[in-house]
XYZ file of C-alpha atoms in Angstrom:
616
model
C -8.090 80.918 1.718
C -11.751 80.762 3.650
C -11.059 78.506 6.985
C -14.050 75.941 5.301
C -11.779 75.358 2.926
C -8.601 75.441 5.370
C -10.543 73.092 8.505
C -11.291 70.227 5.334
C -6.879 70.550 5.180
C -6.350 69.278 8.322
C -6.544 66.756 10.970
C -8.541 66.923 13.766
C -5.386 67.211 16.225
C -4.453 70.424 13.666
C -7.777 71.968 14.717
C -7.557 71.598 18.330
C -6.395 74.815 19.059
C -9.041 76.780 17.285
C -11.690 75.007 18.260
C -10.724 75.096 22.048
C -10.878 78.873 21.941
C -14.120 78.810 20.193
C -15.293 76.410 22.954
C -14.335 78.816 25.529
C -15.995 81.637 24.145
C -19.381 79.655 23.489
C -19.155 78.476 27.498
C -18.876 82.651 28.508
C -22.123 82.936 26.477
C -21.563 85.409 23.505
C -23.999 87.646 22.579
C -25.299 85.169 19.326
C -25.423 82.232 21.931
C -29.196 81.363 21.066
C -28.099 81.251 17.310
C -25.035 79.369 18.060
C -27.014 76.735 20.587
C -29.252 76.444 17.162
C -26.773 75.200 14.927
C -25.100 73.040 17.676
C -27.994 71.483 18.749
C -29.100 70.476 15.365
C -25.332 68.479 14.835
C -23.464 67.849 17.984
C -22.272 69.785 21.283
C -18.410 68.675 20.974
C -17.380 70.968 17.942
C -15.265 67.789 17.303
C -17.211 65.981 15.467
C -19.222 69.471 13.778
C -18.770 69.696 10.147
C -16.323 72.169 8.589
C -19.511 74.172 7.540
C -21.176 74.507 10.921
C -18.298 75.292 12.696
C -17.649 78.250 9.935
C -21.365 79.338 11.205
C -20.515 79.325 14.554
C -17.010 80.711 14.524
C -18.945 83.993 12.103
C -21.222 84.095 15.123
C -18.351 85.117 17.299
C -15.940 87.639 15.522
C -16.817 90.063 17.883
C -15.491 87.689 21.367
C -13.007 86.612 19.184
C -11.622 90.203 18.405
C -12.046 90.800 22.381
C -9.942 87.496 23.044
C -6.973 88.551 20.879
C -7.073 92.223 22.096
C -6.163 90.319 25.610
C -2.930 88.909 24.045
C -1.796 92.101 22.730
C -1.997 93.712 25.808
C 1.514 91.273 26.774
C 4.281 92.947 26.012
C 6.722 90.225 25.293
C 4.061 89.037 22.486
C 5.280 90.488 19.563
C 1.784 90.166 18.124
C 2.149 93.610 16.089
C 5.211 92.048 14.568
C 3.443 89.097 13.399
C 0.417 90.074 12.512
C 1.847 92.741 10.471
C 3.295 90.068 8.482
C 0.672 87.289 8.095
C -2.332 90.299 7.371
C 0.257 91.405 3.987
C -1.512 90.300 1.112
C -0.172 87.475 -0.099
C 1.344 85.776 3.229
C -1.853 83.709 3.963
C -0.501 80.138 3.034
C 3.075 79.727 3.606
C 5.559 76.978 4.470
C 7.287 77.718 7.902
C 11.056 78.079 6.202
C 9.090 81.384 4.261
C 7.564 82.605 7.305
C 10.829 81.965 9.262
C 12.872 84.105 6.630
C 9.674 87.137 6.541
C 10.074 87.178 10.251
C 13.864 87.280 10.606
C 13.796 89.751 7.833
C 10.828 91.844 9.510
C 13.167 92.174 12.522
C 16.030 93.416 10.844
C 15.009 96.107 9.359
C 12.522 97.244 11.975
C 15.751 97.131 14.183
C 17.676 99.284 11.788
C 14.391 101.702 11.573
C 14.579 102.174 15.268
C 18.126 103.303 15.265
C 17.326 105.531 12.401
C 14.170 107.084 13.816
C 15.790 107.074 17.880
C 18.619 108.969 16.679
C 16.111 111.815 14.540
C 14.102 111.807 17.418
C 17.233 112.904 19.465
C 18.395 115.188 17.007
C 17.497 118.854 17.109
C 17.927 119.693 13.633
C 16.100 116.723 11.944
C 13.543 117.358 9.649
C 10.889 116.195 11.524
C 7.957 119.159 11.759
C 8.823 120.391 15.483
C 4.697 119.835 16.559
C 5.506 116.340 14.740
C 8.495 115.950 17.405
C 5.899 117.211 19.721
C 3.497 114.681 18.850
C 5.965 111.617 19.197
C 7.723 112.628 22.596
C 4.431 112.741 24.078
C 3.574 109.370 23.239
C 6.579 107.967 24.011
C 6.445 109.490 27.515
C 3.488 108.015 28.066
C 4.401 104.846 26.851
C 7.786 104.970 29.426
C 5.425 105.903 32.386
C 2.851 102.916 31.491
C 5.379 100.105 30.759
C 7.805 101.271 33.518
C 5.416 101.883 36.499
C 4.913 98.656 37.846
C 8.764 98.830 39.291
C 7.640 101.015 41.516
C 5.322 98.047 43.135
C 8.724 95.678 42.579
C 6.680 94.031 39.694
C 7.290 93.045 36.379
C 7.328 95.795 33.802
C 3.974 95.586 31.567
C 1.248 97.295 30.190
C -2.134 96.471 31.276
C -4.877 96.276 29.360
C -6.302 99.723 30.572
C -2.929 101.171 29.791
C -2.695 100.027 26.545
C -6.393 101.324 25.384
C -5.446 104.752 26.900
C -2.354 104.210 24.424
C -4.637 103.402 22.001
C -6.767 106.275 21.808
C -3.502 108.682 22.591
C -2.056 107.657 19.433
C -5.062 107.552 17.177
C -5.279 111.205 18.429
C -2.230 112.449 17.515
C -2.917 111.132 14.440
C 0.120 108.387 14.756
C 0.240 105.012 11.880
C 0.772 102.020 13.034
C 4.556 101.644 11.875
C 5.051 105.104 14.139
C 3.371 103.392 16.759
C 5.410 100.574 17.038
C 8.582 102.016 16.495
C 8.073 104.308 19.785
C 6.583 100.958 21.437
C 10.064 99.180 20.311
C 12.444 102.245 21.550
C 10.764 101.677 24.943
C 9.895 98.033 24.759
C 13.438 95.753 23.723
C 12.792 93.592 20.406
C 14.015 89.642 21.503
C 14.013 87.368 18.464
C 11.801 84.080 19.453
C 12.798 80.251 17.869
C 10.612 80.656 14.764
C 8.882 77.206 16.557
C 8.168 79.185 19.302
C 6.328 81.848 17.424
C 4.279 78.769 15.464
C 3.328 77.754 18.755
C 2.022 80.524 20.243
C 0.004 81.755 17.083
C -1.134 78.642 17.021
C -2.760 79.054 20.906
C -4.539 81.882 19.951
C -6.358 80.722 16.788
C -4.753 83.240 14.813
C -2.681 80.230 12.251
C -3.129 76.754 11.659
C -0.179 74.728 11.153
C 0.337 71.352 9.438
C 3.407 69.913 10.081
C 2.551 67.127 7.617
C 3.419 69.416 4.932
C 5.154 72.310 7.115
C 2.348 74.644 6.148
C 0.640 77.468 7.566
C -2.417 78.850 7.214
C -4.300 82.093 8.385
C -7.806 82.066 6.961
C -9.737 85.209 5.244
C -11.979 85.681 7.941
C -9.065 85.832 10.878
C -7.339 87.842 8.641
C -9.707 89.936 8.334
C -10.389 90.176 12.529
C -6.494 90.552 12.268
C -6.387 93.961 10.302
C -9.055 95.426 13.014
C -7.052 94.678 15.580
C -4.463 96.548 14.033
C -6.505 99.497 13.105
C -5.860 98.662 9.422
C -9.181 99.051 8.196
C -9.062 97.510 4.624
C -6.293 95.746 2.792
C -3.128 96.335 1.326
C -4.435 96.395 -1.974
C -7.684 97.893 -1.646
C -6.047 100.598 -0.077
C -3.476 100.636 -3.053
C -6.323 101.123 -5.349
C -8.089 104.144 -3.558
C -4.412 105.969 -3.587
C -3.576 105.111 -7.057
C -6.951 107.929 -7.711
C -5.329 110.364 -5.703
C -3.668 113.845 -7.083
C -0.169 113.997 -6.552
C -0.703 117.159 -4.432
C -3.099 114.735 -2.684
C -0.004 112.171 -2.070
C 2.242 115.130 -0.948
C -0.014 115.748 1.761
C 0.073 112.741 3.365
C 3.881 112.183 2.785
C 4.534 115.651 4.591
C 1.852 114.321 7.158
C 3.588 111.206 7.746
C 7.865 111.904 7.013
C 7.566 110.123 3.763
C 9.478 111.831 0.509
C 7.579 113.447 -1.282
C 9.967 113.696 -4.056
C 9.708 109.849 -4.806
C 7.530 108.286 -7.880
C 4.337 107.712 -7.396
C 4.561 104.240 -7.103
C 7.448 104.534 -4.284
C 5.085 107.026 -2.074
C 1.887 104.342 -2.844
C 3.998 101.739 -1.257
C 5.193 103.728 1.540
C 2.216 105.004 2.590
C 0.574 101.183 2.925
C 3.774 99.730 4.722
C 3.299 102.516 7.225
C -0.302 101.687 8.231
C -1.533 105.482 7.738
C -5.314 105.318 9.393
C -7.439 105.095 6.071
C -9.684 106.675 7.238
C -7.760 109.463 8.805
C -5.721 109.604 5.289
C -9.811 110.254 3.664
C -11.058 112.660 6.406
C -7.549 114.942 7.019
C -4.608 113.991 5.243
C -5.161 114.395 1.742
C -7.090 117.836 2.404
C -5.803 121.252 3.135
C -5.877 123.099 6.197
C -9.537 124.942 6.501
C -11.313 122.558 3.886
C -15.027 122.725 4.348
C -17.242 119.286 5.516
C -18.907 119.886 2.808
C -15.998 119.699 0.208
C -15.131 116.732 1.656
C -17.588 114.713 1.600
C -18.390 115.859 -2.146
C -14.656 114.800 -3.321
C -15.269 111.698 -1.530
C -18.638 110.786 -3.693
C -16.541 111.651 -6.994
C -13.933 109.595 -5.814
C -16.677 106.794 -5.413
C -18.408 107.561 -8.449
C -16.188 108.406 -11.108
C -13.208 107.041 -9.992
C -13.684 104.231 -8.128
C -16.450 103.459 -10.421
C -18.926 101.792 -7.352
C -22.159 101.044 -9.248
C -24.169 101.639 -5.532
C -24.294 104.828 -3.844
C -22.019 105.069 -0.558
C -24.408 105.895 1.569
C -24.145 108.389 4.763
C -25.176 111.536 5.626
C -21.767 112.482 7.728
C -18.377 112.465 6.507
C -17.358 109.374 8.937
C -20.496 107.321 8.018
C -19.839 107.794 4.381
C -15.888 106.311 5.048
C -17.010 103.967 7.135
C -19.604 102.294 3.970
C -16.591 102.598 2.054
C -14.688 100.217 4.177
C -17.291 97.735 4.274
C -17.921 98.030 0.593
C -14.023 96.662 0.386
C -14.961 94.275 3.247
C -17.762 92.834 0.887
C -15.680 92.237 -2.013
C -12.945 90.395 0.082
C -16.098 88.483 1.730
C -17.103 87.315 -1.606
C -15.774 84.511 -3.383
C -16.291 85.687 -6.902
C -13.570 87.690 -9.261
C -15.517 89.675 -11.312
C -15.082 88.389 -14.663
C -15.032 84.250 -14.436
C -12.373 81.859 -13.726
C -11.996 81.025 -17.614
C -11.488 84.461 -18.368
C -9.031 84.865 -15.059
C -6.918 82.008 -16.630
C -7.191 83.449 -19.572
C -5.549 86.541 -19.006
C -3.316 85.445 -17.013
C -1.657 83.194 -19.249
C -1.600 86.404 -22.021
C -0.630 88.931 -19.259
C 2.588 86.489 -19.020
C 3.338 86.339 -22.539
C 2.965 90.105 -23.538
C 4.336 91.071 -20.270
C 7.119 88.413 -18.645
C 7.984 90.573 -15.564
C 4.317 90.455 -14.325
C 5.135 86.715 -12.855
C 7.865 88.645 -10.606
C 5.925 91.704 -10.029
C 3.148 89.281 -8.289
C 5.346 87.694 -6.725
C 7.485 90.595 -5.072
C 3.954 92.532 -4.166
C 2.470 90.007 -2.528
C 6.047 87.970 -1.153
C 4.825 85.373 -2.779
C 7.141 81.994 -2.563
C 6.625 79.663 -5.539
C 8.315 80.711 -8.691
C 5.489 80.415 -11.038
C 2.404 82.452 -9.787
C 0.154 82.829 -12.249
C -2.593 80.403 -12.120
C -5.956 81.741 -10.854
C -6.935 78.933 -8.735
C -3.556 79.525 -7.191
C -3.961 83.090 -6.712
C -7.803 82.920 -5.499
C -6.546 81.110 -2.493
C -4.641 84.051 -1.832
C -8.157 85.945 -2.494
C -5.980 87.745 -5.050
C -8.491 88.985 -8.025
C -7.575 90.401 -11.544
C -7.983 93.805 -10.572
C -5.637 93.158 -8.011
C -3.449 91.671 -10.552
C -3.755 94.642 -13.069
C -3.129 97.357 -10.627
C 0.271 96.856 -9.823
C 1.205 97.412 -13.448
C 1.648 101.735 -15.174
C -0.826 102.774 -16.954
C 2.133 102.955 -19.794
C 2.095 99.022 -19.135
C -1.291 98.721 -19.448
C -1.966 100.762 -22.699
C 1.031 98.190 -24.095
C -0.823 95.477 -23.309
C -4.211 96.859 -24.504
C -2.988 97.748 -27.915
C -1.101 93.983 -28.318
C -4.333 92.043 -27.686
C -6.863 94.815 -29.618
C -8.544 95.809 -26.803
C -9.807 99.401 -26.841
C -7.529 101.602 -25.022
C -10.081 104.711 -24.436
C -11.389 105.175 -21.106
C -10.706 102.902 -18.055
C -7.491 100.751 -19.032
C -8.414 98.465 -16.432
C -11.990 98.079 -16.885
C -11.601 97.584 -20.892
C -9.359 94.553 -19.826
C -11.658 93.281 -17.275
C -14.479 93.341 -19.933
C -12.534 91.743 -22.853
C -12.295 88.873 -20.767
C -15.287 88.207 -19.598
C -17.275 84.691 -20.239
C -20.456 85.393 -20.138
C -21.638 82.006 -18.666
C -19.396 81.350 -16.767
C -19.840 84.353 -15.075
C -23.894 84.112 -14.552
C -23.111 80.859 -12.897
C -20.578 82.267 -10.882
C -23.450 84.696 -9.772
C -26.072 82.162 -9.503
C -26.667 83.021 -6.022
C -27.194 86.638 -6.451
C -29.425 86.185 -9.406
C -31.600 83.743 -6.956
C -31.752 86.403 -4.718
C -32.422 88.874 -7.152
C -29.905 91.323 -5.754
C -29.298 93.376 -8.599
C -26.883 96.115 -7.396
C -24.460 92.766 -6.244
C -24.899 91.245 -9.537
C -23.837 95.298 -11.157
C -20.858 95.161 -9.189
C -19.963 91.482 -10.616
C -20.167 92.846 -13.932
C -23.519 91.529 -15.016
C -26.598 94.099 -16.017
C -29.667 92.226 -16.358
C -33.878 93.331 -15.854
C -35.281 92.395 -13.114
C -38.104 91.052 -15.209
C -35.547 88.468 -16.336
C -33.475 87.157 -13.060
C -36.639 84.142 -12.569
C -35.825 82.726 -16.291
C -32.244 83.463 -16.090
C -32.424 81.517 -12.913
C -34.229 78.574 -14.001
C -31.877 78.805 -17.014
C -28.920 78.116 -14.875
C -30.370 75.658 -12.664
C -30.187 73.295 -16.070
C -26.962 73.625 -16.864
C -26.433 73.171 -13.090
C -27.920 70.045 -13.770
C -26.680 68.854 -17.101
C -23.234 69.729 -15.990
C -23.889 66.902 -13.276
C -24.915 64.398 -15.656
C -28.770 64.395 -15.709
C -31.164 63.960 -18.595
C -32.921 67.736 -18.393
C -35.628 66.886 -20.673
C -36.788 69.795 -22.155
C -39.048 68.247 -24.814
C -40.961 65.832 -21.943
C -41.604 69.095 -20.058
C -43.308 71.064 -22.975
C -45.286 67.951 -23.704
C -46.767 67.625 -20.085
C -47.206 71.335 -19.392
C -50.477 73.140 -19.887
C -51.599 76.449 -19.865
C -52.225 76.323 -16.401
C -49.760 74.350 -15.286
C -46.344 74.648 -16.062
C -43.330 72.282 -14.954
C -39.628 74.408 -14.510
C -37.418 71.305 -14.830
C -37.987 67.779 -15.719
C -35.232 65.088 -15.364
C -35.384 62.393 -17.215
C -33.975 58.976 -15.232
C -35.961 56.600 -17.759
C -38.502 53.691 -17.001
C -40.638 56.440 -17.074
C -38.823 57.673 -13.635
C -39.046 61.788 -13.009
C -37.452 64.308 -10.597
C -39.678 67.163 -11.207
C -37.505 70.482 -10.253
C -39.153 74.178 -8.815
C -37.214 77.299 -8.962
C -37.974 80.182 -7.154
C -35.753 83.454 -6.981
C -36.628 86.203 -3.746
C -35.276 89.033 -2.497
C -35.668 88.746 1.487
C -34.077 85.360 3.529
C -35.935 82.332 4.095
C -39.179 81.424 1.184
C -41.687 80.273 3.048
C -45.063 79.655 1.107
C -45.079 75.911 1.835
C -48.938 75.357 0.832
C -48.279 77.545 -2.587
C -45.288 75.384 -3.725
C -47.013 72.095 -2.277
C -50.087 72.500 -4.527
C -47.507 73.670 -7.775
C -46.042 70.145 -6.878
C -48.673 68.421 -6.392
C -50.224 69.301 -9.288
C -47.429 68.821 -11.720
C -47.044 65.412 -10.285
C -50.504 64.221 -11.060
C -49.369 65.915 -15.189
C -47.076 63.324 -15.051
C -49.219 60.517 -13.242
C -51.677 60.798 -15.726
C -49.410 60.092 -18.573
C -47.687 57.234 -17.468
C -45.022 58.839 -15.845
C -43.937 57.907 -11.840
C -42.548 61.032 -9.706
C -40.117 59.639 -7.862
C -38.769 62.606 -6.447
C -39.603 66.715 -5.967
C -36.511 69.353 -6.191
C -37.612 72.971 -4.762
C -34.500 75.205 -5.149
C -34.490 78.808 -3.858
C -31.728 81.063 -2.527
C -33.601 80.347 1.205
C -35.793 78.331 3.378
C -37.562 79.742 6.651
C -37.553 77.321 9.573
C -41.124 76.692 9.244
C -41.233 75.742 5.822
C -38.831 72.944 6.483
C -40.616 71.890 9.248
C -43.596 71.590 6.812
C -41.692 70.172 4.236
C -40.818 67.244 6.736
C -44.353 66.507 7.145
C -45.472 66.627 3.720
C -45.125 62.672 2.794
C -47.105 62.589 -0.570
C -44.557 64.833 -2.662
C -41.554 62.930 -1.304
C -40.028 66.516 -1.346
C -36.341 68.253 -0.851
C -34.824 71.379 0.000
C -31.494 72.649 -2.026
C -30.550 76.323 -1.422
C -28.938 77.888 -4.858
C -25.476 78.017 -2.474
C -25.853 74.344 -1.909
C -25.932 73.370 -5.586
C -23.827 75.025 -6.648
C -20.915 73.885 -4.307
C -22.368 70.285 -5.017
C -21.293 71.379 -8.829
C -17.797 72.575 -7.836
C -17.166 69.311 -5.875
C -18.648 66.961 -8.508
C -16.121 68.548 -11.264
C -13.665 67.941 -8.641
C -14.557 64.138 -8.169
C -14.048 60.900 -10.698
C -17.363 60.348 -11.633
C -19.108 61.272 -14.537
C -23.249 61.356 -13.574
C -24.108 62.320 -9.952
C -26.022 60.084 -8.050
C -29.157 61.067 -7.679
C -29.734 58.603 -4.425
C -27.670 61.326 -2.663
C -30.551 63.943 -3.305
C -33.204 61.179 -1.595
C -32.692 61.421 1.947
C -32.966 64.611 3.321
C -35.758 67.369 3.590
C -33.290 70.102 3.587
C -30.243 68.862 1.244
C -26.294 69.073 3.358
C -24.060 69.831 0.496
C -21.444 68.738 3.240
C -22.773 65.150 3.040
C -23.208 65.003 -0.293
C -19.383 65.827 -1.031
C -18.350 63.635 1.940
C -19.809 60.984 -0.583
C -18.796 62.344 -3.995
C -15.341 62.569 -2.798
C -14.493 59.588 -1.667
């Protein structure tokens, strides 16, 4: 769930935390400060009484301090933060009641104490089967380890690892080319595991912004984008299931590699290994650049599998760019960043719905399957509004079933099973509509190779119509009177009008679209005069503008600081994000024509204040 929608949850005494740590940060001066000081300036300096959207601004403005503030707490031994944040960064653990997350963790410390038995006494054993420069590899990290947490008693201090310790650690391990769980079950040999009062552990997450907790409704919550920080400070570079799908496209010999690499068995299904490999934490990118290649495999072989994997596997409509091997990994990770960034599922939400609901009557088990994958806690889990929270997607959902499971399912609803499995599934349930508004943004900024990867191929030459298309049923789906015969009868051939609304008594909004490619539209006096002179059209035949729309994806500072001045138009400013969250909302609300009084008062239109007021 995105924290917007998480901060609008809660009561202010349920944000205190969060925003005390963001406070603290802002007063050491972050690098964005003059960007930050911006939007703070323009609202209030107590982040108390800062909108939900603003403080999302602010808080993106400091990932970085944020990730630096966190690293701090990790350093503390007693913390257990690699515990816990290995559980709340699974897929599927972002919203859950505390009796859940009480069970996860009590469960999440059993086994890893029966794992460090297991692994302690192979360790100690001279005819394991543990690769003797594997051995090697371990016992030097775990002296190092010893020597760092068990130095201080030599000062009579309390045992610890400093934070200068722990980034030598750091860099040791990621050397020896050590995953995470391999990591911490050295750390856990050395360090002794205590089990905390599951309040305890609330309370401390709680401190350090990583959860919110409402104990209205004993829920917690870890939002997307702390998530997200989360994973990096774990050295898991992408999710659970992004990384699921990259090793689903792997060769089995590819899979043995990394299983010999790692002590997995080999010998196991591929779905077993898949699993394995994730729950481990194997580097991704050390899995991409080593692992899955054998000893003596040229740079340039490399980096050619890893375009076919992009290309023809993956099927990524843009180029990964990067000239070196690491560059080239590292786009791919932010590719996978981008789609958990972005709000939209690829086909629509109809269509999501849709095939959910004849996923679970062709295939019962998938409800469970879900469930399991992602330890989800409600019984009945397929609903797409449901699962978006979770940011789960259908190609998320479709992934954890065979291909033999698939091909069923293909052949039961008629859907062609040649080619991609997936993809033919994805496509048969697309609603075209639904979907172009879902995109509405991208096609205002005209960002084609976005709007590709959504599914949609449309000409350039066509993204302004298509855009003044949707901006209609935008507007008819909140209840006005888009008068499309009025408009033809007042253009000219010199003039033309995008959007009329139609309030009767001969009132008009008169509505301009404009679509761009780069941030912030700023040709004020060209727009002005469009305006002006489509509101002397309508003047002239009896008509009274009452009011001037300009919608575009962006506005530059200086154009609404012109706009502002501009009294004759009686013009405002809606960003295509801004409407379209104004839509969402008004669906969401009781009443049935949107009050156009709300679109009156600003220059630039705050689709925060206009919910506020829808939703009440």
């Amino acid at each position: 769930m995105k924290l917007e929608k998480i901060l609008s949850n809660l009561n202010s005494f349920e944000k205190n935390s969060f925003l005390k740590i963001i406070d603290g940060i802002i007063a050491d001066k972050p690098r964005n400060i003059k960007d930050i000081d911006k939007i703070l300036t323009d609202n209030s300096r107590d982040l108390k009484n800062v909108d939900n959207i603003n403080i999302v601004k602010v808080f993106n403005l400091i990932t970085d301090e944020f990730l630096e503030f966190l690293k701090e707490e990790f350093v503390k031994s007693t913390s257990q933060l690699d515990i816990l944040t290995d559980i709340v960064t699974r897929d599927g653990n972002s919203i859950m009641r505390q009796e859940w997350f009480s069970r996860l963790y009590d469960k999440e410390l059993l086994e890893l104490t029966k794992k460090i038995k297991s692994f302690s006494e192979t360790l100690a054993n001279e005819k394991s089967n543990i690769d003797e420069s594997r051995k090697r590899d371990y016992n030097i990290y775990k002296a190092c380890l010893q020597t760092a947490y068990e130095n201080d008693l030599l000062n009579n201090q309390e045992k610890k690892i400093t934070s200068d310790e722990q980034s030598i650690l750091l860099t040791l391990s990621k050397q020896l080319g050590l995953s995470q769980e391999e990591v911490k079950l050295i750390n856990y040999i050395i360090i002794p595991i205590k089990k905390y009062d599951i309040d305890t552990v609330i309370n401390d997450l709680k401190s350090i912004g990583v959860i919110f907790y409402s104990k209205k409704n004993n829920m917690i919550y870890i939002p997307d984008e702390v998530e997200m920080i989360l994973r990096k400070l774990r050295g898991k570079e992408i999710s659970d299931k992004h990384f699921r799908r990259v090793l689903r496209q792997l060769k089995d010999s590819q899979l043995n590699y990394i299983c010999r690499k790692h002590g997995i068995d080999w010998k196991q299904p591929n779905d077993i290994r898949i699993k394995q490999i994730i729950n481990i934490g194997v580097s991704f990118t050390k899995m991409l650049s080593e692992d899955i290649h054998k000893e003596g495999t040229k740079i340039t072989e490399k980096k050619k599998f890893l375009v076919d994997l992009c290309e023809n596997n993956l099927k990524i409509a843009t180029p990964i760019k990067g000239n070196l091997l690491e560059e080239k990994i590292e786009n791919l990770i932010k590719y996978f960043e981008d789609i958990e960034k972005d709000d939209k599922v690829g086909i629509s939400i109809d269509g999501y719905e849709k095939l959910l609901t004849e996923l679970g009557e062709s295939i019962p088990e998938i409800n469970e399957t879900i469930r399991i994958e992602f330890e989800l806690q409600e019984e009945s889990v397929l609903k797409s509004s449901f699962l978006m929270d979770f940011n789960i997607k259908p190609r998320d959902v479709l992934e954890l079933l065979t291909n033999i499971k698939l091909e069923e399912f293909c052949k039961t609803r008629s859907i062609k099973t040649r080619g991609d499995l997936i993809q033919n599934i994805l496509e048969n349930y697309k609603d075209a509509q639904n979907l172009f508004l879902e995109n509405y943004e991208n096609i205002a900024y005209r960002n084609l190779a976005g709007l590709k990867e959504n599914g949609i191929t449309i000409k350039e030459a066509e993204l302004g119509i298509r855009f003044e298309d949707l901006t209609k049923t935008i507007l008819t789906k909140l209840g006005f009177n888009v008068d499309e015969k009025l408009r033809k009868s007042l253009n000219t051939a010199k003039d033309k009008i995008d959007i009329v609304i139609n309030l009767e008594n001969s009132d008009l909004i008169l509505v301009e679209c404009k679509t761009l490619k780069e941030s912030g539209y700023n040709k004020f006096s060209q727009v002005s005069r469009q305006l002006k002179a489509y509101s002397n059209l309508a003047s002239g035949k009896g008509f009274k503008v009452i009011k001037s729309l300009l919608i575009a994806p962006d506005f530059s500072d200086d154009f609404v600081k012109e706009c502002g001045l501009e009294y004759e138009l009686n013009l405002s400013l809606i960003t295509a994000a801004s409407l379209l969250k104004i839509l969402n909302g008004f669906k969401e609300s009781k009443l049935k024509v949107f009050p156009y009084n709300l679109l009156m008062r600003d220059v630039q239109i705050q689709e925060d204040r206009v919910l506020k007021a829808i939703c009440k």
